[in-house]
Amino acid sequence: MIIDCHGHYTTEPKDLHRFRKDQTEAVKNKTALPPRSGLKMSDDEIRASIEGAQLKLQRERGTDLTIFSPRASGMGHHIGDFAVSQEWTQICNDLIHRVCTLFPKNFIGVCQLPQTQGQAPTSSIKELERCVKELGFVGCNLNPDPSGGYFNAPPLTDKWWYPFYEKMVELDVPAMIHVSGCCNPAQHTTGSYYLNADTMAFMQLILSDLFKDFPTLKLIIPHGGGAVPFHWGRFRGIALDNKRPELAQIMGQNVFFDTCVYHQPGIDLLTKVVPVDNILFASEMVGAVKGIDPKTGNYFDDTRRYVDNAPALSAADKQKIFEGNALKVYPRLKDAMAKAKVHA
Amino acid sequence: MIIDCHGHYTTEPKDLHRFRKDQTEAVKNKTALPPRSGLKMSDDEIRASIEGAQLKLQRERGTDLTIFSPRASGMGHHIGDFAVSQEWTQICNDLIHRVCTLFPKNFIGVCQLPQTQGQAPTSSIKELERCVKELGFVGCNLNPDPSGGYFNAPPLTDKWWYPFYEKMVELDVPAMIHVSGCCNPAQHTTGSYYLNADTMAFMQLILSDLFKDFPTLKLIIPHGGGAVPFHWGRFRGIALDNKRPELAQIMGQNVFFDTCVYHQPGIDLLTKVVPVDNILFASEMVGAVKGIDPKTGNYFDDTRRYVDNAPALSAADKQKIFEGNALKVYPRLKDAMAKAKVHA
């Protein structure tokens, strides 16, 4: 069985974009916010949006189940106040729930959070609880930079984040550390900003005692861990210079990278240097890179091919990356799959 | 001959640190700035600081010449106004000139610039001119984020930078795109911030027409190009999705990565995916990672070993990376070497 731990709903019904545009304009102009009741998104429309894209690609690529969350670049935590962020977030999460209800064997939900620039993530606890307990979601996407590109939030190791981590641990759900759309013209959302946030997060974690305080906290750093595997020696060296243990030991049962790396040499490096127990299969489709590689004739984001062909991996390693690790990192996944009658 | 294009003077005389501390305190407290004339740095002290470190390591590792600039993390463009930045910069550049004069066969200078947060780099033109024309320097370090960690300067492709590029082109000197010390607690100077700036810069460049406006402008992105080689497929895919050419063509005669990547699999990836004509040998020693890798028994930053052992490279490729490319990217290097009677 192949579980893709990183998929976003990037083919949403048109009226969702209309709503968000109206909401953003209203925030900007300080006019009346659009009513949620005005949203028109039929089941047929949702079905078509998935069948022609994510589901089609799952079938073509031979993957089975996607851990599915709202469009990351759309979270927009720098837009408006908490009430705005909360309404938008609830709408997006409810929409993911509809997708998961329509296609229970193919998608299991992970939630966006109603984070707000400058506000401690304590305010996101309620929505996390709703999504896990009421909607059956198995994790969340936690944004380390709600400013949208200026990296001015406290590091993830700061006590500012602790009440949120306490709730995650209590609910037994992991977080993928994932920023949203970039409003800083110096950084490109999917090209540099996402990767920079990943690299920043890893560096914060390796010099900290966060996992002494939260031994069961699980964080997934997407996009192959940003720059980390390529600079594995640099990070190892900095950790050792700072009297920290080897990176493999620091990552342990707490830090995981996904396989959203869009070429064979990248996946070969990732699977050579990062412990196989800390790698989760993912493609991020339909996402950052939509095209076909003219040199191979395959989609850049068809990461299953790269994992299949990685010389460092045994069959047992691949089983871990494709399935086994996801079941450990998302402890609620097994029950969610059983409920949907998906058999691993 | 082996030319290391990326070395910083990180073993400076103690009194330089005392001066900078006094200067920074004076800026903070709005008191009188320390006099430059109070600086005590003897030739003997400079000689000892180099002989026991960079020169010793050059000899041990069998490298010949280092393109040498002031400590990058010390540039501190977010501290004080232009006058403060200029005084500090002139002192640092003059000190590099003294090193190059004491060891003319081993070090050739590259300058720091008196950039200032929020100020267009036009104000750095004069110091660039002084360093190239009067001190015989062959390039500069250009900081894409003078804020020290918040990435709030215009992208490198913005017209804001153009007058500075015009002067670079006129003088025929390249710039290494290199940030300074990070004052943002979310980013670690040498662990995440440096790499994030590299990745950010590359992404700015590949979607722009900067090199149509400046066909001979040469920019070196250090630390192996940040996250770029690991995510080569992602960047290729984004470029192609945006109707841009292949990355190799975009980089052409304009964008270069160095080899400051501190493990064998990283260098193997770099030299496999990035065109060999766009890679310059560098170690960044004595720099970000000072320790010895317990798994190999060698210094993490002894990058010559990795290049020597990279399976993708022929002898001719290695000659380009170690020497040939540097002579092309730094057009003034040949004359500077002739003047110092260094023979390539």
PDB file of C-alpha atoms in Angstrom, chain B residues 52-300:
ATOM      1  CA  GLY B  52      48.177  29.102  12.455  1.00  0.00           C
ATOM      2  CA  ALA B  53      44.884  28.794  10.634  1.00  0.00           C
ATOM      3  CA  GLN B  54      44.073  29.501   6.957  1.00  0.00           C
ATOM      4  CA  LEU B  55      47.674  29.155   5.739  1.00  0.00           C
ATOM      5  CA  LYS B  56      48.237  25.995   7.744  1.00  0.00           C
ATOM      6  CA  LEU B  57      45.059  24.484   6.350  1.00  0.00           C
ATOM      7  CA  GLN B  58      45.919  25.551   2.790  1.00  0.00           C
ATOM      8  CA  ARG B  59      49.189  23.640   3.137  1.00  0.00           C
ATOM      9  CA  GLU B  60      47.667  20.601   4.798  1.00  0.00           C
ATOM     10  CA  ARG B  61      44.944  20.326   2.193  1.00  0.00           C
ATOM     11  CA  GLY B  62      47.113  21.172  -0.788  1.00  0.00           C
ATOM     12  CA  THR B  63      45.230  24.253  -1.924  1.00  0.00           C
ATOM     13  CA  ASP B  64      47.143  27.246  -3.246  1.00  0.00           C
ATOM     14  CA  LEU B  65      45.282  30.514  -3.243  1.00  0.00           C
ATOM     15  CA  THR B  66      42.254  31.801  -1.337  1.00  0.00           C
ATOM     16  CA  ILE B  67      40.026  34.603  -2.533  1.00  0.00           C
ATOM     17  CA  PHE B  68      39.721  36.248   0.815  1.00  0.00           C
ATOM     18  CA  SER B  69      37.187  38.616   2.332  1.00  0.00           C
ATOM     19  CA  PRO B  70      36.189  39.900   5.760  1.00  0.00           C
ATOM     20  CA  ARG B  71      34.165  37.662   8.071  1.00  0.00           C
ATOM     21  CA  ALA B  72      30.712  37.488   6.471  1.00  0.00           C
ATOM     22  CA  SER B  73      28.787  37.249   9.720  1.00  0.00           C
ATOM     23  CA  GLY B  74      30.666  40.328  10.924  1.00  0.00           C
ATOM     24  CA  MET B  75      29.531  42.697   8.150  1.00  0.00           C
ATOM     25  CA  GLY B  76      26.443  43.575  10.193  1.00  0.00           C
ATOM     26  CA  HIS B  77      24.690  45.858   7.738  1.00  0.00           C
ATOM     27  CA  HIS B  78      21.740  46.198  10.093  1.00  0.00           C
ATOM     28  CA  ILE B  79      23.907  47.985  12.672  1.00  0.00           C
ATOM     29  CA  GLY B  80      23.986  51.772  12.558  1.00  0.00           C
ATOM     30  CA  ASP B  81      23.735  54.197   9.663  1.00  0.00           C
ATOM     31  CA  PHE B  82      25.802  54.521   6.496  1.00  0.00           C
ATOM     32  CA  ALA B  83      28.670  56.352   8.225  1.00  0.00           C
ATOM     33  CA  VAL B  84      29.006  53.518  10.760  1.00  0.00           C
ATOM     34  CA  SER B  85      28.791  50.843   8.064  1.00  0.00           C
ATOM     35  CA  GLN B  86      31.321  52.685   5.931  1.00  0.00           C
ATOM     36  CA  GLU B  87      33.877  53.094   8.695  1.00  0.00           C
ATOM     37  CA  TRP B  88      33.557  49.454   9.753  1.00  0.00           C
ATOM     38  CA  THR B  89      33.749  48.301   6.132  1.00  0.00           C
ATOM     39  CA  GLN B  90      36.837  50.337   5.318  1.00  0.00           C
ATOM     40  CA  ILE B  91      38.599  48.969   8.381  1.00  0.00           C
ATOM     41  CA  CYS B  92      37.719  45.379   7.435  1.00  0.00           C
ATOM     42  CA  ASN B  93      38.754  45.833   3.818  1.00  0.00           C
ATOM     43  CA  ASP B  94      42.017  47.519   4.769  1.00  0.00           C
ATOM     44  CA  LEU B  95      42.730  44.579   7.035  1.00  0.00           C
ATOM     45  CA  ILE B  96      42.165  42.115   4.177  1.00  0.00           C
ATOM     46  CA  HIS B  97      44.558  44.224   2.119  1.00  0.00           C
ATOM     47  CA  ARG B  98      47.180  43.868   4.845  1.00  0.00           C
ATOM     48  CA  VAL B  99      46.738  40.069   4.844  1.00  0.00           C
ATOM     49  CA  CYS B 100      47.082  40.007   1.048  1.00  0.00           C
ATOM     50  CA  THR B 101      50.181  42.192   1.230  1.00  0.00           C
ATOM     51  CA  LEU B 102      51.785  39.994   3.898  1.00  0.00           C
ATOM     52  CA  PHE B 103      50.918  36.773   2.013  1.00  0.00           C
ATOM     53  CA  PRO B 104      50.673  37.852  -1.621  1.00  0.00           C
ATOM     54  CA  LYS B 105      50.979  34.338  -3.017  1.00  0.00           C
ATOM     55  CA  ASN B 106      48.232  32.895  -0.836  1.00  0.00           C
ATOM     56  CA  PHE B 107      45.458  35.468  -0.587  1.00  0.00           C
ATOM     57  CA  ILE B 108      43.771  37.820  -3.025  1.00  0.00           C
ATOM     58  CA  GLY B 109      41.154  40.223  -1.728  1.00  0.00           C
ATOM     59  CA  VAL B 110      37.416  40.513  -2.115  1.00  0.00           C
ATOM     60  CA  CYS B 111      35.661  43.344  -0.332  1.00  0.00           C
ATOM     61  CA  GLN B 112      32.821  43.801   2.084  1.00  0.00           C
ATOM     62  CA  LEU B 113      30.463  46.663   1.133  1.00  0.00           C
ATOM     63  CA  PRO B 114      29.143  49.504   3.309  1.00  0.00           C
ATOM     64  CA  GLN B 115      25.535  48.501   2.782  1.00  0.00           C
ATOM     65  CA  THR B 116      22.935  49.790   5.190  1.00  0.00           C
ATOM     66  CA  GLN B 117      19.468  48.472   5.965  1.00  0.00           C
ATOM     67  CA  GLY B 118      16.868  50.309   3.887  1.00  0.00           C
ATOM     68  CA  GLN B 119      19.430  52.139   1.752  1.00  0.00           C
ATOM     69  CA  ALA B 120      20.007  51.483  -1.963  1.00  0.00           C
ATOM     70  CA  PRO B 121      23.422  49.944  -2.679  1.00  0.00           C
ATOM     71  CA  THR B 122      24.384  52.986  -4.733  1.00  0.00           C
ATOM     72  CA  SER B 123      26.105  54.135  -1.569  1.00  0.00           C
ATOM     73  CA  SER B 124      28.462  51.147  -1.826  1.00  0.00           C
ATOM     74  CA  ILE B 125      29.855  52.075  -5.238  1.00  0.00           C
ATOM     75  CA  LYS B 126      32.628  54.277  -3.898  1.00  0.00           C
ATOM     76  CA  GLU B 127      34.035  51.613  -1.591  1.00  0.00           C
ATOM     77  CA  LEU B 128      33.883  49.000  -4.339  1.00  0.00           C
ATOM     78  CA  GLU B 129      35.854  51.323  -6.595  1.00  0.00           C
ATOM     79  CA  ARG B 130      38.421  52.015  -3.871  1.00  0.00           C
ATOM     80  CA  CYS B 131      38.951  48.328  -3.158  1.00  0.00           C
ATOM     81  CA  VAL B 132      39.294  47.319  -6.799  1.00  0.00           C
ATOM     82  CA  LYS B 133      41.346  50.257  -8.041  1.00  0.00           C
ATOM     83  CA  GLU B 134      43.470  51.049  -4.992  1.00  0.00           C
ATOM     84  CA  LEU B 135      43.701  47.743  -3.104  1.00  0.00           C
ATOM     85  CA  GLY B 136      43.723  45.367  -6.089  1.00  0.00           C
ATOM     86  CA  PHE B 137      40.663  43.389  -4.998  1.00  0.00           C
ATOM     87  CA  VAL B 138      38.964  41.169  -7.563  1.00  0.00           C
ATOM     88  CA  GLY B 139      35.346  41.053  -6.378  1.00  0.00           C
ATOM     89  CA  CYS B 140      32.867  41.889  -3.647  1.00  0.00           C
ATOM     90  CA  ASN B 141      30.403  40.273  -1.287  1.00  0.00           C
ATOM     91  CA  LEU B 142      26.933  41.667  -1.915  1.00  0.00           C
ATOM     92  CA  ASN B 143      24.376  41.261   0.862  1.00  0.00           C
ATOM     93  CA  PRO B 144      20.847  40.578  -0.438  1.00  0.00           C
ATOM     94  CA  ASP B 145      19.348  41.171   3.026  1.00  0.00           C
ATOM     95  CA  PRO B 146      20.917  44.096   4.907  1.00  0.00           C
ATOM     96  CA  SER B 147      18.191  43.738   7.564  1.00  0.00           C
ATOM     97  CA  GLY B 148      20.041  40.759   9.018  1.00  0.00           C
ATOM     98  CA  GLY B 149      17.360  38.115   8.781  1.00  0.00           C
ATOM     99  CA  TYR B 150      13.998  39.480   7.649  1.00  0.00           C
ATOM    100  CA  PHE B 151      14.487  39.399   3.854  1.00  0.00           C
ATOM    101  CA  ASN B 152      12.796  42.761   3.392  1.00  0.00           C
ATOM    102  CA  ALA B 153      15.074  44.269   0.717  1.00  0.00           C
ATOM    103  CA  PRO B 154      13.904  44.384  -2.910  1.00  0.00           C
ATOM    104  CA  PRO B 155      14.796  41.252  -4.919  1.00  0.00           C
ATOM    105  CA  LEU B 156      18.240  41.268  -6.542  1.00  0.00           C
ATOM    106  CA  THR B 157      16.491  41.681  -9.872  1.00  0.00           C
ATOM    107  CA  ASP B 158      14.947  45.005  -8.853  1.00  0.00           C
ATOM    108  CA  LYS B 159      16.196  48.245 -10.423  1.00  0.00           C
ATOM    109  CA  TRP B 160      17.179  49.290  -6.859  1.00  0.00           C
ATOM    110  CA  TRP B 161      20.396  47.298  -7.385  1.00  0.00           C
ATOM    111  CA  TYR B 162      21.103  48.393 -10.965  1.00  0.00           C
ATOM    112  CA  PRO B 163      23.507  51.302 -10.375  1.00  0.00           C
ATOM    113  CA  PHE B 164      25.667  48.967  -8.311  1.00  0.00           C
ATOM    114  CA  TYR B 165      25.611  46.296 -11.035  1.00  0.00           C
ATOM    115  CA  GLU B 166      26.610  48.935 -13.583  1.00  0.00           C
ATOM    116  CA  LYS B 167      29.722  49.664 -11.565  1.00  0.00           C
ATOM    117  CA  MET B 168      30.503  45.951 -11.161  1.00  0.00           C
ATOM    118  CA  VAL B 169      30.272  45.480 -14.917  1.00  0.00           C
ATOM    119  CA  GLU B 170      32.413  48.550 -15.560  1.00  0.00           C
ATOM    120  CA  LEU B 171      35.095  47.310 -13.153  1.00  0.00           C
ATOM    121  CA  ASP B 172      34.702  43.713 -14.400  1.00  0.00           C
ATOM    122  CA  VAL B 173      34.288  42.171 -10.935  1.00  0.00           C
ATOM    123  CA  PRO B 174      31.805  39.529  -9.779  1.00  0.00           C
ATOM    124  CA  ALA B 175      29.815  39.530  -6.557  1.00  0.00           C
ATOM    125  CA  MET B 176      29.330  36.667  -4.182  1.00  0.00           C
ATOM    126  CA  ILE B 177      25.753  36.951  -2.861  1.00  0.00           C
ATOM    127  CA  HIS B 178      26.349  36.575   0.855  1.00  0.00           C
ATOM    128  CA  VAL B 179      24.279  37.643   3.839  1.00  0.00           C
ATOM    129  CA  SER B 180      25.790  38.573   7.192  1.00  0.00           C
ATOM    130  CA  GLY B 181      25.076  37.642  10.804  1.00  0.00           C
ATOM    131  CA  CYS B 182      21.437  36.994  11.594  1.00  0.00           C
ATOM    132  CA  CYS B 183      19.676  39.089  14.223  1.00  0.00           C
ATOM    133  CA  ASN B 184      16.397  37.205  13.710  1.00  0.00           C
ATOM    134  CA  PRO B 185      16.039  34.547  16.425  1.00  0.00           C
ATOM    135  CA  ALA B 186      14.077  32.301  14.042  1.00  0.00           C
ATOM    136  CA  GLN B 187      17.084  31.780  11.770  1.00  0.00           C
ATOM    137  CA  HIS B 188      20.538  30.456  12.619  1.00  0.00           C
ATOM    138  CA  THR B 189      23.306  32.407  10.896  1.00  0.00           C
ATOM    139  CA  THR B 190      25.374  29.627   9.356  1.00  0.00           C
ATOM    140  CA  GLY B 191      22.806  26.828   9.646  1.00  0.00           C
ATOM    141  CA  SER B 192      19.679  28.146   7.969  1.00  0.00           C
ATOM    142  CA  TYR B 193      20.043  31.854   7.175  1.00  0.00           C
ATOM    143  CA  TYR B 194      23.002  31.594   4.791  1.00  0.00           C
ATOM    144  CA  LEU B 195      21.399  28.734   2.884  1.00  0.00           C
ATOM    145  CA  ASN B 196      18.016  30.452   2.765  1.00  0.00           C
ATOM    146  CA  ALA B 197      19.551  33.578   1.273  1.00  0.00           C
ATOM    147  CA  ASP B 198      21.279  31.455  -1.375  1.00  0.00           C
ATOM    148  CA  THR B 199      18.044  29.684  -2.321  1.00  0.00           C
ATOM    149  CA  MET B 200      16.126  32.960  -2.328  1.00  0.00           C
ATOM    150  CA  ALA B 201      18.694  34.624  -4.596  1.00  0.00           C
ATOM    151  CA  PHE B 202      18.694  31.810  -7.146  1.00  0.00           C
ATOM    152  CA  MET B 203      14.915  31.820  -7.349  1.00  0.00           C
ATOM    153  CA  GLN B 204      14.876  35.597  -7.882  1.00  0.00           C
ATOM    154  CA  LEU B 205      17.365  35.265 -10.721  1.00  0.00           C
ATOM    155  CA  ILE B 206      15.791  32.426 -12.691  1.00  0.00           C
ATOM    156  CA  LEU B 207      12.453  34.130 -13.285  1.00  0.00           C
ATOM    157  CA  SER B 208      14.010  37.476 -14.220  1.00  0.00           C
ATOM    158  CA  ASP B 209      15.590  39.185 -17.220  1.00  0.00           C
ATOM    159  CA  LEU B 210      18.458  40.592 -15.167  1.00  0.00           C
ATOM    160  CA  PHE B 211      21.099  39.092 -17.421  1.00  0.00           C
ATOM    161  CA  LYS B 212      19.463  40.522 -20.516  1.00  0.00           C
ATOM    162  CA  ASP B 213      20.098  43.911 -18.928  1.00  0.00           C
ATOM    163  CA  PHE B 214      23.593  42.898 -17.727  1.00  0.00           C
ATOM    164  CA  PRO B 215      24.948  40.182 -20.039  1.00  0.00           C
ATOM    165  CA  THR B 216      28.382  40.175 -18.376  1.00  0.00           C
ATOM    166  CA  LEU B 217      27.247  40.418 -14.745  1.00  0.00           C
ATOM    167  CA  LYS B 218      28.612  37.510 -12.715  1.00  0.00           C
ATOM    168  CA  LEU B 219      27.063  36.356  -9.435  1.00  0.00           C
ATOM    169  CA  ILE B 220      28.371  33.559  -7.252  1.00  0.00           C
ATOM    170  CA  ILE B 221      25.834  31.855  -5.009  1.00  0.00           C
ATOM    171  CA  PRO B 222      27.836  30.276  -2.183  1.00  0.00           C
ATOM    172  CA  HIS B 223      27.239  27.168  -0.057  1.00  0.00           C
ATOM    173  CA  GLY B 224      26.681  25.025  -3.114  1.00  0.00           C
ATOM    174  CA  GLY B 225      23.713  27.137  -4.202  1.00  0.00           C
ATOM    175  CA  GLY B 226      21.743  26.614  -0.971  1.00  0.00           C
ATOM    176  CA  ALA B 227      18.923  24.127  -1.495  1.00  0.00           C
ATOM    177  CA  VAL B 228      19.004  24.369  -5.286  1.00  0.00           C
ATOM    178  CA  PRO B 229      20.968  21.286  -6.405  1.00  0.00           C
ATOM    179  CA  PHE B 230      18.995  19.013  -4.053  1.00  0.00           C
ATOM    180  CA  HIS B 231      15.793  20.435  -5.518  1.00  0.00           C
ATOM    181  CA  TRP B 232      17.116  20.755  -9.073  1.00  0.00           C
ATOM    182  CA  GLY B 233      13.964  19.105 -10.467  1.00  0.00           C
ATOM    183  CA  ARG B 234      11.721  21.489  -8.537  1.00  0.00           C
ATOM    184  CA  PHE B 235      13.591  24.544  -9.835  1.00  0.00           C
ATOM    185  CA  ARG B 236      13.768  23.155 -13.374  1.00  0.00           C
ATOM    186  CA  GLY B 237      10.059  22.416 -13.241  1.00  0.00           C
ATOM    187  CA  ILE B 238       9.154  25.878 -11.946  1.00  0.00           C
ATOM    188  CA  ALA B 239      11.376  27.519 -14.576  1.00  0.00           C
ATOM    189  CA  LEU B 240       9.842  25.462 -17.399  1.00  0.00           C
ATOM    190  CA  ASP B 241       6.288  26.021 -16.075  1.00  0.00           C
ATOM    191  CA  ASN B 242       7.090  29.740 -16.312  1.00  0.00           C
ATOM    192  CA  LYS B 243       8.281  29.429 -19.931  1.00  0.00           C
ATOM    193  CA  ARG B 244      11.887  29.979 -18.936  1.00  0.00           C
ATOM    194  CA  PRO B 245      14.746  27.944 -20.415  1.00  0.00           C
ATOM    195  CA  GLU B 246      16.598  25.102 -18.703  1.00  0.00           C
ATOM    196  CA  LEU B 247      18.476  26.164 -15.553  1.00  0.00           C
ATOM    197  CA  ALA B 248      21.832  25.371 -17.165  1.00  0.00           C
ATOM    198  CA  GLN B 249      21.058  27.899 -19.872  1.00  0.00           C
ATOM    199  CA  ILE B 250      19.841  30.511 -17.382  1.00  0.00           C
ATOM    200  CA  MET B 251      23.018  30.138 -15.307  1.00  0.00           C
ATOM    201  CA  GLY B 252      25.209  30.358 -18.426  1.00  0.00           C
ATOM    202  CA  GLN B 253      28.015  32.860 -18.010  1.00  0.00           C
ATOM    203  CA  ASN B 254      26.260  34.614 -15.128  1.00  0.00           C
ATOM    204  CA  VAL B 255      25.455  32.402 -12.130  1.00  0.00           C
ATOM    205  CA  PHE B 256      27.903  30.160 -10.306  1.00  0.00           C
ATOM    206  CA  PHE B 257      27.733  27.897  -7.254  1.00  0.00           C
ATOM    207  CA  ASP B 258      30.667  27.116  -4.990  1.00  0.00           C
ATOM    208  CA  THR B 259      31.573  23.760  -3.427  1.00  0.00           C
ATOM    209  CA  CYS B 260      30.952  24.649   0.225  1.00  0.00           C
ATOM    210  CA  VAL B 261      28.997  21.450   0.819  1.00  0.00           C
ATOM    211  CA  TYR B 262      30.409  19.386   3.639  1.00  0.00           C
ATOM    212  CA  HIS B 263      29.894  15.741   2.773  1.00  0.00           C
ATOM    213  CA  GLN B 264      30.626  13.463  -0.159  1.00  0.00           C
ATOM    214  CA  PRO B 265      27.017  12.703  -1.223  1.00  0.00           C
ATOM    215  CA  GLY B 266      26.322  16.448  -1.376  1.00  0.00           C
ATOM    216  CA  ILE B 267      29.286  17.171  -3.656  1.00  0.00           C
ATOM    217  CA  ASP B 268      28.399  14.111  -5.732  1.00  0.00           C
ATOM    218  CA  LEU B 269      24.904  15.528  -6.287  1.00  0.00           C
ATOM    219  CA  LEU B 270      26.180  19.048  -6.980  1.00  0.00           C
ATOM    220  CA  THR B 271      28.653  17.872  -9.591  1.00  0.00           C
ATOM    221  CA  LYS B 272      26.101  15.544 -11.169  1.00  0.00           C
ATOM    222  CA  VAL B 273      23.299  18.057 -11.736  1.00  0.00           C
ATOM    223  CA  VAL B 274      24.940  21.494 -12.004  1.00  0.00           C
ATOM    224  CA  PRO B 275      26.990  22.201 -15.165  1.00  0.00           C
ATOM    225  CA  VAL B 276      30.677  21.851 -14.397  1.00  0.00           C
ATOM    226  CA  ASP B 277      31.341  25.277 -15.943  1.00  0.00           C
ATOM    227  CA  ASN B 278      29.212  26.841 -13.214  1.00  0.00           C
ATOM    228  CA  ILE B 279      30.967  25.366 -10.186  1.00  0.00           C
ATOM    229  CA  LEU B 280      33.843  27.032  -8.342  1.00  0.00           C
ATOM    230  CA  PHE B 281      35.976  25.302  -5.745  1.00  0.00           C
ATOM    231  CA  ALA B 282      35.598  26.709  -2.235  1.00  0.00           C
ATOM    232  CA  SER B 283      35.783  25.592   1.370  1.00  0.00           C
ATOM    233  CA  GLU B 284      34.719  28.624   3.451  1.00  0.00           C
ATOM    234  CA  MET B 285      37.465  27.733   5.917  1.00  0.00           C
ATOM    235  CA  VAL B 286      37.901  28.689   8.706  1.00  0.00           C
ATOM    236  CA  GLY B 287      34.174  29.078   8.874  1.00  0.00           C
ATOM    237  CA  ALA B 288      30.787  27.633   9.641  1.00  0.00           C
ATOM    238  CA  VAL B 289      31.882  24.143  10.586  1.00  0.00           C
ATOM    239  CA  LYS B 290      35.197  23.806  12.366  1.00  0.00           C
ATOM    240  CA  GLY B 291      35.106  20.194  13.520  1.00  0.00           C
ATOM    241  CA  ILE B 292      36.290  16.848  12.281  1.00  0.00           C
ATOM    242  CA  ASP B 293      33.734  14.350  11.016  1.00  0.00           C
ATOM    243  CA  PRO B 294      33.955  11.412  13.446  1.00  0.00           C
ATOM    244  CA  LYS B 295      32.825   9.088  10.650  1.00  0.00           C
ATOM    245  CA  THR B 296      35.668   9.982   8.254  1.00  0.00           C
ATOM    246  CA  GLY B 297      38.349  11.477  10.502  1.00  0.00           C
ATOM    247  CA  ASN B 298      38.603  14.485   8.178  1.00  0.00           C
ATOM    248  CA  TYR B 299      37.524  18.086   8.599  1.00  0.00           C
ATOM    249  CA  PHE B 300      33.957  18.618   7.459  1.00  0.00           C
TER     250      PHE B 300
END
